[in-house]
């Protein structure tokens, strides 16, 4: 499968724990986006990368959230001291440098107990 | 600030009947709009975008700047059209703002 992949697909954690998600974009895509989707809502933009540079972060991304893309390939999203309100589907998407389709991964569903 | 509104959370249509999924937007810039679809147990995927003016799987959508709308239409619904549909707005650098989605169910 040459599409966007995300790992893990599901994560259950206790409040206060740290979690980290990984996204592997399509190999030639230099832009990578993270979105969060809660129940009954559409995906909401969190942050995006152009190669390894994080170019923008939404105000939704509190200080407990950090994202990296160290070599311009895969990306990680870490949530520290998780709260129940962090329970959501976390989606990753990638796009190449030109004007083109944004490809989404299957998402990581986080449940914070 | 940009906003996308999909007024219908649920829409049921008989097979063979016309379908219209509504989308309205507010954006101070030049709008670039998309429809994404998510079939059961599949990932979100692009259905169509306004600048290409394509017809995909029989669906079309026309950008109406006067009414700030981008409604999705299909003249004859098919059972395989049952899915979740999201309207989305590019608010710069391909960052997307999505509506809350409409779940379309085609009744056989």
Tab-separated table of C-alpha atoms in Angstrom:
chain	number	residue	atom	x	y	z
A	1	UNK	CA	0.000	0.000	0.000
A	2	UNK	CA	1.618	3.251	-1.104
A	3	UNK	CA	-0.877	5.542	0.603
A	4	UNK	CA	-0.547	7.511	3.822
A	5	UNK	CA	-0.185	5.236	6.829
A	6	UNK	CA	-0.717	5.960	10.519
A	7	UNK	CA	0.277	4.023	13.592
A	8	UNK	CA	-1.289	2.974	15.859
A	9	UNK	CA	-4.810	2.778	14.543
A	10	UNK	CA	-6.260	2.786	18.033
A	11	UNK	CA	-4.870	3.969	21.344
A	12	UNK	CA	-6.508	3.766	24.754
A	13	UNK	CA	-4.744	5.575	27.551
A	14	UNK	CA	-5.397	6.870	31.016
A	15	UNK	CA	-5.693	10.550	31.748
A	16	UNK	CA	-2.327	12.082	32.446
A	17	UNK	CA	-0.332	9.688	30.288
A	18	UNK	CA	1.699	10.732	27.246
A	19	UNK	CA	0.952	9.320	23.814
A	20	UNK	CA	2.738	9.526	20.470
A	21	UNK	CA	1.327	8.887	17.025
A	22	UNK	CA	3.188	8.356	13.806
A	23	UNK	CA	2.319	9.291	10.240
A	24	UNK	CA	4.121	8.082	7.124
A	25	UNK	CA	3.134	10.205	4.134
A	26	UNK	CA	3.322	9.259	0.491
A	27	UNK	CA	7.045	9.225	-0.213
A	28	UNK	CA	7.325	12.061	-2.723
A	29	UNK	CA	4.985	14.383	-0.818
A	30	UNK	CA	6.738	17.277	0.889
A	31	UNK	CA	3.760	18.725	2.760
A	32	UNK	CA	2.206	16.934	5.717
A	33	UNK	CA	-0.871	17.965	7.703
A	34	UNK	CA	-2.372	16.905	11.006
A	35	UNK	CA	-6.097	17.213	11.700
A	36	UNK	CA	-8.273	16.257	14.646
A	37	UNK	CA	-11.829	15.011	14.321
A	38	UNK	CA	-14.231	14.708	17.226
A	39	UNK	CA	-17.573	12.953	17.145
A	40	UNK	CA	-20.099	14.673	14.925
A	41	UNK	CA	-17.605	17.183	13.593
A	42	UNK	CA	-15.502	17.506	10.503
A	43	UNK	CA	-11.708	17.350	10.694
A	44	UNK	CA	-10.048	20.446	12.204
A	45	UNK	CA	-6.613	21.639	11.119
A	46	UNK	CA	-3.886	21.317	13.754
A	47	UNK	CA	-0.528	21.902	12.067
A	48	UNK	CA	1.428	21.363	8.888
A	49	UNK	CA	4.965	20.799	7.660
A	50	UNK	CA	6.799	21.694	4.499
A	51	UNK	CA	9.583	19.115	4.460
A	52	UNK	CA	10.985	19.211	8.016
A	53	UNK	CA	9.828	22.747	8.791
A	54	UNK	CA	6.681	23.207	10.857
A	55	UNK	CA	5.106	26.210	9.167
A	56	UNK	CA	1.900	26.756	11.064
A	57	UNK	CA	0.119	25.645	14.200
A	58	UNK	CA	-3.553	26.111	14.985
A	59	UNK	CA	-4.634	27.679	18.261
A	60	UNK	CA	-6.206	24.254	18.895
A	61	UNK	CA	-2.710	22.917	19.415
A	62	UNK	CA	-2.105	23.586	23.095
A	63	UNK	CA	1.304	23.469	24.765
A	64	UNK	CA	0.711	19.808	25.568
A	65	UNK	CA	0.836	18.991	21.864
A	66	UNK	CA	4.018	18.806	19.853
A	67	UNK	CA	4.650	17.622	16.333
A	68	UNK	CA	7.870	16.863	14.525
A	69	UNK	CA	9.006	15.796	11.113
A	70	UNK	CA	12.732	15.388	11.694
A	71	UNK	CA	13.905	14.249	8.293
A	72	UNK	CA	11.116	15.552	6.184
A	73	UNK	CA	9.608	12.102	5.849
A	74	UNK	CA	7.507	10.617	8.667
A	75	UNK	CA	5.961	12.799	11.336
A	76	UNK	CA	5.068	12.274	14.983
A	77	UNK	CA	2.397	13.943	17.071
A	78	UNK	CA	2.858	13.757	20.828
A	79	UNK	CA	0.284	14.648	23.439
A	80	UNK	CA	1.563	15.086	26.961
A	81	UNK	CA	-0.584	14.733	30.083
A	82	UNK	CA	-3.593	13.596	28.118
A	83	UNK	CA	-7.049	14.823	29.084
A	84	UNK	CA	-10.434	13.309	28.331
A	85	UNK	CA	-11.077	16.148	25.898
A	86	UNK	CA	-8.199	14.884	23.766
A	87	UNK	CA	-10.257	11.839	22.800
A	88	UNK	CA	-10.663	12.093	19.042
A	89	UNK	CA	-9.579	10.722	15.686
A	90	UNK	CA	-6.219	12.155	14.645
A	91	UNK	CA	-5.805	12.317	10.891
A	92	UNK	CA	-2.709	12.843	8.835
A	93	UNK	CA	-2.666	13.963	5.200
A	94	UNK	CA	0.020	14.676	2.642
A	95	UNK	CA	0.299	16.532	-0.628
A	96	UNK	CA	3.047	17.175	-3.116
A	97	UNK	CA	4.446	20.612	-3.792
A	98	UNK	CA	2.173	21.441	-6.658
A	99	UNK	CA	-1.518	22.061	-6.568
A	100	UNK	CA	-2.875	18.573	-6.079
A	101	UNK	CA	-5.059	16.263	-4.051
A	102	UNK	CA	-4.542	15.969	-0.309
A	103	UNK	CA	-4.333	12.263	0.603
A	104	UNK	CA	-5.537	11.204	4.030
A	105	UNK	CA	-4.402	8.376	6.242
A	106	UNK	CA	-6.795	6.043	8.062
A	107	UNK	CA	-6.418	7.963	11.319
A	108	UNK	CA	-5.499	7.103	14.887
A	109	UNK	CA	-8.420	6.912	17.278
A	110	UNK	CA	-7.436	8.059	20.756
A	111	UNK	CA	-9.560	7.279	23.785
A	112	UNK	CA	-8.563	8.870	27.070
A	113	UNK	CA	-10.135	7.213	30.111
B	1	UNK	CA	-12.548	33.799	9.900
B	2	UNK	CA	-13.403	31.056	7.475
B	3	UNK	CA	-16.405	28.828	8.035
B	4	UNK	CA	-18.110	25.988	6.191
B	5	UNK	CA	-21.713	25.115	6.965
B	6	UNK	CA	-23.470	21.921	6.019
B	7	UNK	CA	-27.004	22.343	7.327
B	8	UNK	CA	-28.101	18.717	7.000
B	9	UNK	CA	-26.504	16.101	9.245
B	10	UNK	CA	-28.587	13.337	7.694
B	11	UNK	CA	-30.123	12.983	4.264
B	12	UNK	CA	-32.074	10.003	2.924
B	13	UNK	CA	-32.918	9.713	-0.748
B	14	UNK	CA	-34.530	6.952	-2.777
B	15	UNK	CA	-32.434	5.208	-5.385
B	16	UNK	CA	-32.852	6.929	-8.723
B	17	UNK	CA	-33.949	10.222	-7.167
B	18	UNK	CA	-31.900	13.418	-7.409
B	19	UNK	CA	-29.474	14.268	-4.642
B	20	UNK	CA	-28.405	17.678	-3.400
B	21	UNK	CA	-26.041	18.137	-0.469
B	22	UNK	CA	-25.853	21.727	0.691
B	23	UNK	CA	-22.706	23.639	1.554
B	24	UNK	CA	-22.344	27.311	2.388
B	25	UNK	CA	-19.132	29.091	3.232
B	26	UNK	CA	-17.823	32.350	4.600
B	27	UNK	CA	-14.332	33.471	3.678
B	28	UNK	CA	-12.802	36.847	3.024
B	29	UNK	CA	-10.382	35.563	0.415
B	30	UNK	CA	-10.851	33.904	-2.927
B	31	UNK	CA	-12.561	30.597	-2.117
B	32	UNK	CA	-11.222	27.244	-3.157
B	33	UNK	CA	-13.687	24.528	-2.322
B	34	UNK	CA	-13.745	20.752	-2.253
B	35	UNK	CA	-16.059	17.859	-1.547
B	36	UNK	CA	-14.567	14.911	0.336
B	37	UNK	CA	-16.293	11.576	0.814
B	38	UNK	CA	-15.835	8.818	3.344
B	39	UNK	CA	-17.360	5.442	2.522
B	40	UNK	CA	-17.954	2.933	5.294
B	41	UNK	CA	-14.668	1.691	6.786
B	42	UNK	CA	-12.613	3.684	4.292
B	43	UNK	CA	-10.470	6.783	4.638
B	44	UNK	CA	-11.431	10.275	3.668
B	45	UNK	CA	-10.904	10.885	-0.041
B	46	UNK	CA	-11.340	13.743	-2.455
B	47	UNK	CA	-14.504	13.604	-4.554
B	48	UNK	CA	-14.168	16.816	-6.505
B	49	UNK	CA	-12.898	20.398	-6.368
B	50	UNK	CA	-14.446	23.447	-7.863
B	51	UNK	CA	-11.602	24.611	-10.074
B	52	UNK	CA	-11.482	21.392	-12.058
B	53	UNK	CA	-15.204	21.551	-12.848
B	54	UNK	CA	-15.226	17.783	-13.217
B	55	UNK	CA	-18.040	15.326	-12.819
B	56	UNK	CA	-16.944	12.466	-10.593
B	57	UNK	CA	-19.187	9.422	-10.144
B	58	UNK	CA	-21.986	11.527	-11.611
B	59	UNK	CA	-21.596	14.273	-8.993
B	60	UNK	CA	-21.139	17.929	-9.857
B	61	UNK	CA	-20.780	21.063	-7.750
B	62	UNK	CA	-20.915	24.670	-8.867
B	63	UNK	CA	-19.357	27.491	-6.908
B	64	UNK	CA	-21.883	30.317	-6.485
B	65	UNK	CA	-19.993	33.298	-5.130
B	66	UNK	CA	-23.123	35.427	-4.853
B	67	UNK	CA	-24.835	32.933	-2.575
B	68	UNK	CA	-21.510	31.694	-1.122
B	69	UNK	CA	-22.562	28.134	-1.815
B	70	UNK	CA	-21.003	24.993	-3.248
B	71	UNK	CA	-23.814	22.456	-3.305
B	72	UNK	CA	-23.131	18.890	-4.442
B	73	UNK	CA	-25.600	17.397	-6.888
B	74	UNK	CA	-26.309	14.144	-8.647
B	75	UNK	CA	-29.328	13.586	-10.889
B	76	UNK	CA	-29.900	9.901	-10.090
B	77	UNK	CA	-28.772	8.458	-6.765
B	78	UNK	CA	-27.207	5.013	-6.594
B	79	UNK	CA	-26.932	2.734	-3.578
B	80	UNK	CA	-23.128	2.986	-3.617
B	81	UNK	CA	-23.433	6.739	-3.007
B	82	UNK	CA	-24.311	6.084	0.635
B	83	UNK	CA	-21.472	7.686	2.584
B	84	UNK	CA	-20.410	10.654	4.693
B	85	UNK	CA	-19.816	13.796	2.646
B	86	UNK	CA	-17.751	16.760	3.793
B	87	UNK	CA	-17.475	20.143	2.166
B	88	UNK	CA	-14.077	21.796	2.712
B	89	UNK	CA	-12.488	25.192	2.121
B	90	UNK	CA	-8.805	25.806	1.468
B	91	UNK	CA	-7.885	28.778	3.652
B	92	UNK	CA	-4.319	28.998	2.452
B	93	UNK	CA	-1.469	26.590	1.717
B	94	UNK	CA	-3.940	23.727	1.330
B	95	UNK	CA	-5.019	23.913	4.960
B	96	UNK	CA	-8.614	22.786	4.970
B	97	UNK	CA	-11.628	23.880	6.988
B	98	UNK	CA	-14.300	21.209	6.902
B	99	UNK	CA	-18.017	21.347	7.459
B	100	UNK	CA	-19.621	19.009	9.964
B	101	UNK	CA	-20.580	16.572	7.232
B	102	UNK	CA	-23.780	15.078	5.844
B	103	UNK	CA	-24.510	11.388	6.073
B	104	UNK	CA	-26.238	10.373	2.862
B	105	UNK	CA	-28.288	7.196	2.832
B	106	UNK	CA	-29.703	5.859	-0.405
B	107	UNK	CA	-32.889	3.872	0.114
B	108	UNK	CA	-33.185	0.919	-2.288
